[in-house]
Amino acid sequence: MRPRLSRPRHGCFGREPDELAEAEQLAASDDRALAGYRAGRTCHPLLPFADWAGCAPALGRLGSVIVAGCRDAVAARAGCNPRLVREWLDSQAAGGLLVYDADADTYRLGAEEAMAFADDGTPIFVARAMNAIGSMFMDIDKVTAAYRGDGKLPWGEHHPCLFKGTEWFFRTGYRAYLPAVWIPALEGVQEKLERGARVADVGCGHGASVVVMADAYPNSRLTGFDYHEPSIRTARERAAEAGVADRTSFEVATAKDYPGTYDLICFFDCLHDMGDPVGIARHALERLDPDGTVLLVEPFAIDGRATNLAGNPMAALLYTASSVVCTPNSLSQEVGLGLGAQAGEARLGEVFREAGFTRFRRAAETPLNLILEARP
Ligand SMILES: C[S@@+](CC[C@H](N)C(=O)[O-])C[C@H]1O[C@@H](n2cnc3c(N)ncnc32)[C@H](O)[C@@H]1O
């Protein structure tokens, strides 16, 4: 189900949400690019750190980003060895991300690849998000120990690349869809936020979603909670940089002990990371106004393991993150349910009903996210 797309009032980099949604659908069904990733064809240890924007003098022109002279320009700027950079460009061309023009001796990004690697304004921009993938390799000893032991690996013990990579992975979607599509898809929430509402963003990480909502709804007051202290410090910096520090605050708290009463409580791509989702939903119910709403954003999944494996193009990536980061973190906490990043709508609905919520529905979706609404 896809909601009717309304015009964005804020953010979105001047793009129409339906244009972004179409671009995202196109990329999600692009066998060449995404199947290539899944098959590991385009894997390169430097990929997480590559600054493709530095290779692209014509960022605005989707589909025609020319990487002319890239090897020399990038090598010079980065102080890199030109011979190695040339080899890296060939690895990307062999993987299908770049097209090599032998006559001109240049490398060119294709349309979908440009959106993914060189255009920060699209919902599928993943270039810097690859830092999260990089962290998985850097944490390999800790991950191995978890697999051979009790399965536990707390979020805060990962390499800091994970925290930045996660922020950048999800932020593009929040910017593109949160005020423009997801909030309007909830019952009566947009009006409350415009008038001025109390909002809690639980498991806020670096605060990407808080900043987007604070920018869109200046009359509302938003508090981000996270149990990871370094992330809370970064979130405060992000809010100050974005000019929304006056209406936001960020506090260190677990999802079961934050204070206050709220009209809207949000969980953005984090509930499945937590050990006790039922207890956490129960705490949210206690903290929620009787007419309030929980906005639960979770990684996209289709109900039923076999159906999801066969039909969800994002499943390989999301199960990978879940098996290395999300599930080990959940196992490290109280209860240790290990919901997993591919729990799906039906299982998430069970969690909220068990916690005492009476209404639960899918409000919207993207190829990357399920947008779910729970009400008392
Ligand atoms: C995948 S990240 C998502 C961060 C952020 N919501 C976003 O979308 O960018 C999961 C976040 O949940 C936080 N977290 C995990 N368990 C938690 C708990 N029990 N209480 C509070 N925060 C928790 C982690 O510290 C991390 O910042």
Coordinates of C-alpha atoms and ligand atoms in Angstrom, one line a residue:
M1 CA 0.0 0.0 0.0
R2 CA 1.4 3.4 -0.9
P3 CA -0.2 6.6 0.5
R4 CA -1.3 9.4 -1.7
L5 CA 1.7 11.7 -1.9
S6 CA 1.2 15.3 -1.0
R7 CA 3.4 18.2 -1.8
P8 CA 6.3 18.6 0.7
R9 CA 6.2 21.7 2.7
H10 CA 9.7 21.4 4.1
G11 CA 13.0 19.9 3.2
C12 CA 13.1 17.3 0.4
F13 CA 15.8 19.3 -1.4
G14 CA 13.3 20.9 -3.6
R15 CA 12.2 17.6 -5.1
E16 CA 8.6 16.3 -5.4
P17 CA 8.0 13.3 -3.1
D18 CA 6.4 11.4 -5.9
E19 CA 9.5 12.0 -8.1
L20 CA 11.7 10.7 -5.3
A21 CA 9.4 7.7 -4.7
E22 CA 9.5 6.7 -8.3
A23 CA 13.3 7.1 -8.3
E24 CA 13.6 4.9 -5.3
Q25 CA 11.3 2.2 -6.7
L26 CA 13.3 2.3 -9.9
A27 CA 16.6 1.8 -8.0
A28 CA 15.1 -0.9 -5.8
S29 CA 14.1 -2.9 -8.9
D30 CA 17.3 -2.2 -10.8
D31 CA 18.7 -5.8 -11.1
R32 CA 22.0 -4.6 -12.5
A33 CA 23.0 -2.3 -9.7
L34 CA 21.4 -4.0 -6.7
A35 CA 21.9 -7.6 -7.8
G36 CA 25.5 -6.6 -8.4
Y37 CA 25.8 -5.6 -4.8
R38 CA 24.1 -8.6 -3.5
A39 CA 26.5 -10.8 -5.5
G40 CA 29.5 -8.9 -4.1
R41 CA 30.6 -7.8 -7.6
T42 CA 31.1 -4.2 -6.6
C43 CA 32.7 -4.8 -3.2
H44 CA 35.8 -2.9 -2.5
P45 CA 37.3 -2.3 1.0
L46 CA 37.6 1.4 0.3
L47 CA 34.0 1.7 -0.9
P48 CA 32.7 2.8 2.5
F49 CA 35.1 5.7 2.5
A50 CA 35.0 6.8 -1.1
D51 CA 33.9 10.4 -1.6
W52 CA 32.1 10.1 -4.9
A53 CA 30.9 13.6 -4.7
G54 CA 34.5 14.7 -5.2
C55 CA 34.5 12.8 -8.5
A56 CA 31.4 14.5 -9.8
P57 CA 31.5 18.0 -11.1
A58 CA 27.9 17.9 -12.4
L59 CA 26.0 16.6 -9.3
G60 CA 22.7 18.2 -10.3
R61 CA 22.4 16.3 -13.5
L62 CA 21.0 12.9 -12.6
G63 CA 22.1 10.3 -15.0
S64 CA 24.8 12.3 -16.6
V65 CA 27.4 12.7 -13.9
I66 CA 30.7 12.6 -15.7
V67 CA 33.8 11.4 -13.9
A68 CA 36.1 12.9 -16.4
G69 CA 39.7 13.1 -15.1
C70 CA 38.5 11.5 -11.9
R71 CA 41.6 9.5 -11.3
D72 CA 43.9 12.4 -11.3
A73 CA 41.6 14.9 -9.6
V74 CA 40.7 12.5 -6.8
A75 CA 44.1 11.2 -6.3
A76 CA 45.5 14.8 -6.1
R77 CA 42.8 16.0 -3.7
A78 CA 43.0 13.0 -1.5
G79 CA 46.8 12.7 -1.7
C80 CA 46.3 9.2 -3.1
N81 CA 48.5 7.2 -5.3
P82 CA 47.2 7.7 -8.9
R83 CA 48.0 4.1 -9.9
L84 CA 45.9 2.7 -7.1
V85 CA 43.1 5.1 -7.7
R86 CA 43.0 4.0 -11.4
E87 CA 42.9 0.4 -10.2
W88 CA 40.0 1.2 -7.9
L89 CA 38.1 3.0 -10.7
D90 CA 38.5 -0.2 -12.8
S91 CA 37.1 -2.3 -9.9
Q92 CA 34.0 -0.1 -9.8
A93 CA 33.7 -0.3 -13.6
A94 CA 34.0 -4.1 -13.5
G95 CA 31.3 -4.2 -10.9
G96 CA 29.0 -2.2 -13.1
L97 CA 28.9 1.0 -11.1
L98 CA 31.0 3.0 -13.5
V99 CA 30.9 2.9 -17.3
Y100 CA 34.3 3.2 -18.9
D101 CA 34.7 5.2 -22.1
A102 CA 37.8 3.8 -23.8
D103 CA 38.1 6.6 -26.4
A104 CA 38.0 9.4 -23.9
D105 CA 39.6 7.4 -21.1
T106 CA 36.9 8.5 -18.6
Y107 CA 34.6 6.9 -16.2
R108 CA 30.9 7.8 -16.0
L109 CA 28.3 7.1 -13.3
G110 CA 24.9 5.8 -14.6
A111 CA 21.6 7.3 -13.5
E112 CA 20.8 5.0 -10.6
E113 CA 24.4 4.9 -9.5
A114 CA 24.6 8.7 -9.5
M115 CA 21.5 8.8 -7.2
A116 CA 23.1 6.3 -4.9
F117 CA 26.7 7.6 -4.8
A118 CA 26.8 11.3 -5.8
D119 CA 23.4 12.9 -5.0
D120 CA 22.8 13.6 -1.3
G121 CA 19.3 14.8 -2.2
T122 CA 17.9 11.4 -3.1
P123 CA 16.3 8.9 -0.7
I124 CA 18.7 6.2 -1.9
F125 CA 22.0 8.1 -1.4
V126 CA 24.1 5.4 0.2
A127 CA 27.7 6.6 -0.3
R128 CA 28.4 7.7 3.2
A129 CA 26.0 5.1 4.6
M130 CA 28.6 2.6 3.5
N131 CA 30.5 3.6 6.7
A132 CA 28.0 1.2 8.4
I133 CA 29.1 -1.7 6.2
G134 CA 32.7 -0.7 6.8
S135 CA 32.2 -0.9 10.6
M136 CA 31.1 -4.5 10.2
F137 CA 34.5 -5.5 8.8
M138 CA 36.4 -3.5 11.4
D139 CA 34.4 -5.2 14.2
I140 CA 35.0 -8.6 12.9
D141 CA 36.7 -9.9 16.0
K142 CA 33.9 -8.8 18.3
V143 CA 31.3 -10.1 15.9
T144 CA 33.1 -13.5 15.8
A145 CA 33.2 -13.6 19.6
A146 CA 29.5 -13.0 19.8
Y147 CA 28.8 -15.8 17.3
R148 CA 31.0 -18.2 19.2
G149 CA 29.6 -17.1 22.6
D150 CA 26.4 -15.7 24.0
G151 CA 25.4 -13.7 20.9
K152 CA 25.7 -10.3 22.7
L153 CA 27.4 -7.2 21.2
P154 CA 26.1 -3.9 22.5
W155 CA 25.6 -1.0 20.1
G156 CA 28.2 1.2 21.8
E157 CA 31.0 -1.3 21.4
H158 CA 31.0 -1.0 17.6
H159 CA 33.4 1.2 15.7
P160 CA 32.2 4.8 15.5
C161 CA 31.8 4.4 11.7
L162 CA 28.6 2.5 12.5
F163 CA 27.0 5.5 14.2
K164 CA 27.7 7.9 11.3
G165 CA 26.9 5.3 8.7
T166 CA 23.5 4.6 10.3
E167 CA 22.7 8.3 10.5
W168 CA 23.5 8.8 6.8
F169 CA 21.8 5.6 5.7
F170 CA 18.4 6.5 7.2
R171 CA 18.6 10.4 7.0
T172 CA 17.9 10.6 3.3
G173 CA 14.6 8.8 3.8
Y174 CA 13.6 10.9 6.8
R175 CA 14.3 14.1 4.8
A176 CA 12.4 13.0 1.8
Y177 CA 9.3 11.5 3.4
L178 CA 8.9 12.3 7.1
P179 CA 7.0 15.6 7.0
A180 CA 5.9 15.2 3.4
V181 CA 4.3 11.7 3.5
W182 CA 4.7 9.8 6.8
I183 CA 3.3 12.4 9.2
P184 CA 0.3 13.3 7.0
A185 CA -0.4 9.5 6.8
L186 CA -1.0 9.4 10.6
E187 CA -4.4 10.2 12.1
G188 CA -4.6 13.8 13.2
V189 CA -0.9 14.1 13.9
Q190 CA 0.1 16.7 11.4
E191 CA -2.4 19.2 12.8
K192 CA -1.1 18.6 16.3
L193 CA 2.5 19.1 15.3
E194 CA 1.7 22.3 13.4
R195 CA -0.2 23.7 16.5
G196 CA 2.6 22.6 18.8
A197 CA 3.0 19.1 20.3
R198 CA 5.3 17.3 22.7
V199 CA 7.3 14.7 20.8
A200 CA 9.7 12.0 22.1
D201 CA 12.1 10.3 19.6
V202 CA 13.3 7.2 21.4
G203 CA 16.6 5.6 20.2
C204 CA 17.3 8.8 18.3
G205 CA 20.9 8.1 17.5
H206 CA 22.5 11.2 15.9
G207 CA 19.1 12.9 15.9
A208 CA 18.5 13.0 12.1
S209 CA 14.7 12.5 12.5
V210 CA 14.5 15.0 15.4
V211 CA 16.2 17.7 13.3
V212 CA 13.9 17.0 10.3
M213 CA 10.7 17.3 12.4
A214 CA 12.0 20.3 14.4
D215 CA 12.6 22.1 11.1
A216 CA 9.2 21.2 9.8
Y217 CA 7.2 21.9 12.9
P218 CA 8.7 24.9 14.7
N219 CA 5.8 25.1 17.3
S220 CA 6.5 21.6 18.6
R221 CA 9.0 20.6 21.3
L222 CA 11.1 17.5 20.6
T223 CA 13.2 15.4 22.9
G224 CA 15.5 12.8 21.6
F225 CA 16.4 9.9 23.9
D226 CA 19.2 7.4 23.4
Y227 CA 21.2 5.2 25.8
H228 CA 24.4 5.8 23.9
E229 CA 26.0 8.9 25.3
P230 CA 28.3 9.7 22.4
S231 CA 25.3 9.7 20.0
I232 CA 23.4 12.1 22.2
R233 CA 26.4 14.5 22.1
T234 CA 26.5 14.3 18.3
A235 CA 22.7 14.8 18.1
R236 CA 23.0 18.1 20.1
E237 CA 25.7 19.3 17.6
R238 CA 23.5 18.3 14.6
A239 CA 20.6 20.3 16.1
A240 CA 22.7 23.4 16.7
E241 CA 24.2 23.2 13.1
A242 CA 20.6 22.9 11.7
G243 CA 19.4 25.9 13.8
V244 CA 16.8 24.0 15.7
A245 CA 18.5 23.8 19.1
D246 CA 15.8 26.2 20.6
R247 CA 13.0 23.6 20.2
T248 CA 15.0 20.3 20.7
S249 CA 16.7 18.6 23.6
F250 CA 18.6 15.4 23.8
E251 CA 19.0 13.2 26.9
V252 CA 20.7 10.0 27.7
A253 CA 18.0 7.5 28.7
T254 CA 17.0 4.0 28.0
A255 CA 13.8 3.3 26.1
K256 CA 12.2 2.0 29.3
D257 CA 13.1 4.9 31.7
Y258 CA 12.7 8.2 29.8
P259 CA 10.4 10.8 31.6
G260 CA 7.7 13.1 30.4
T261 CA 4.3 12.9 28.7
Y262 CA 3.9 13.1 24.9
D263 CA 1.5 13.6 22.0
L264 CA 3.7 11.6 19.7
I265 CA 6.4 9.0 20.6
C266 CA 8.6 7.9 17.7
F267 CA 10.8 4.9 17.2
F268 CA 12.9 5.3 14.0
D269 CA 14.6 2.1 12.9
C270 CA 15.5 1.2 16.4
L271 CA 12.8 -0.8 18.2
H272 CA 14.1 -4.1 16.8
D273 CA 17.6 -3.3 18.1
M274 CA 16.2 -3.3 21.6
G275 CA 16.0 -6.2 24.0
D276 CA 12.5 -5.8 25.4
P277 CA 10.2 -4.3 22.7
V278 CA 7.1 -5.3 24.6
G279 CA 8.3 -3.6 27.8
I280 CA 9.4 -0.6 25.7
A281 CA 6.0 -0.3 24.0
R282 CA 4.4 -0.6 27.5
H283 CA 6.5 2.3 28.8
A284 CA 5.5 4.3 25.7
L285 CA 1.8 3.7 26.5
E286 CA 2.4 5.0 30.0
R287 CA 4.1 8.1 28.6
L288 CA 1.6 8.8 25.9
D289 CA -1.3 11.2 26.0
P290 CA -4.6 9.1 25.9
D291 CA -5.2 10.5 22.5
G292 CA -1.6 10.2 21.5
T293 CA 0.2 8.2 18.7
V294 CA 3.2 6.0 18.4
L295 CA 5.0 6.3 15.1
L296 CA 7.0 3.2 14.5
V297 CA 9.4 3.2 11.6
E298 CA 11.0 -0.2 10.9
P299 CA 13.0 -1.7 8.1
F300 CA 10.8 -2.9 5.3
A301 CA 9.9 -6.6 5.4
I302 CA 7.2 -8.8 4.0
D303 CA 5.4 -11.1 6.6
G304 CA 6.5 -14.7 6.4
R305 CA 10.2 -15.7 6.2
A306 CA 10.0 -17.5 2.8
T307 CA 7.9 -14.7 1.2
N308 CA 10.3 -12.1 2.5
L309 CA 13.4 -13.9 1.3
A310 CA 11.9 -14.3 -2.1
G311 CA 10.2 -11.0 -2.6
N312 CA 12.1 -8.3 -0.7
P313 CA 14.9 -6.8 -2.7
M314 CA 16.3 -5.2 0.5
A315 CA 16.3 -8.4 2.5
A316 CA 19.9 -9.4 1.9
L317 CA 21.2 -6.0 3.1
L318 CA 18.8 -5.8 6.1
Y319 CA 19.4 -9.3 7.3
T320 CA 23.2 -8.7 7.1
A321 CA 22.9 -5.6 9.3
S322 CA 20.5 -7.5 11.6
S323 CA 22.8 -10.5 12.0
V324 CA 25.9 -8.3 12.8
V325 CA 24.5 -5.3 14.6
C326 CA 20.8 -5.3 15.5
T327 CA 20.2 -8.8 16.8
P328 CA 23.5 -9.0 18.8
N329 CA 22.5 -5.6 20.4
S330 CA 19.1 -6.9 21.3
L331 CA 20.5 -10.0 22.8
S332 CA 22.8 -7.8 25.0
Q333 CA 19.9 -6.2 26.7
E334 CA 17.3 -7.1 29.3
V335 CA 14.9 -9.8 28.0
G336 CA 17.0 -10.2 24.8
L337 CA 14.1 -10.9 22.5
G338 CA 16.2 -10.6 19.3
L339 CA 13.3 -9.4 17.2
G340 CA 15.6 -8.8 14.2
A341 CA 15.4 -6.1 11.5
Q342 CA 13.1 -8.2 9.4
A343 CA 10.3 -8.8 11.9
G344 CA 7.6 -7.4 9.7
E345 CA 4.2 -5.8 10.3
A346 CA 2.4 -8.8 11.8
R347 CA 5.0 -9.5 14.4
L348 CA 5.4 -5.9 15.3
G349 CA 1.6 -5.6 15.7
E350 CA 1.8 -8.5 18.2
V351 CA 4.4 -6.6 20.2
F352 CA 2.2 -3.5 20.5
R353 CA -1.0 -5.4 21.2
E354 CA 0.7 -7.4 24.0
A355 CA 1.9 -4.1 25.4
G356 CA -1.8 -2.9 25.6
F357 CA -2.2 -0.8 22.4
T358 CA -5.6 -1.4 20.8
R359 CA -5.0 0.0 17.3
F360 CA -2.1 -0.8 15.0
R361 CA -1.9 -0.3 11.3
R362 CA 0.4 0.4 8.4
A363 CA 0.3 4.0 7.5
A364 CA 2.8 4.1 4.6
E365 CA 5.8 2.3 3.2
T366 CA 8.9 2.8 1.1
P367 CA 11.2 0.1 -0.3
L368 CA 13.4 0.6 2.8
N369 CA 10.8 1.3 5.5
L370 CA 7.4 0.3 7.0
I371 CA 5.7 3.2 8.6
L372 CA 3.4 1.9 11.4
E373 CA 0.9 3.7 13.6
A374 CA 0.0 2.4 17.1
R375 CA -2.6 4.1 19.3
P376 CA -3.9 3.4 22.8
Ligands
LIG1 C1 19.9 1.7 14.2 S1 20.1 3.0 15.3 C2 18.9 4.1 14.8 C3 19.2 5.5 15.3 C4 18.2 6.6 14.8 N1 16.9 6.4 15.3 C5 18.2 6.7 13.3 O1 17.2 6.4 12.7 O2 19.2 7.2 12.7 C6 19.5 2.3 16.9 C7 19.6 3.3 18.0 O3 18.9 2.7 19.2 C8 19.7 3.0 20.3 N2 19.3 2.0 21.4 C9 19.4 0.7 21.3 N3 18.9 0.1 22.4 C10 18.4 1.1 23.2 C11 17.7 1.2 24.4 N4 17.4 0.1 25.1 N5 17.3 2.4 24.9 C12 17.6 3.5 24.2 N6 18.3 3.5 23.0 C13 18.7 2.3 22.5 C14 21.1 2.9 19.9 O4 22.0 3.5 20.8 C15 21.1 3.5 18.5 O5 21.3 4.9 18.5

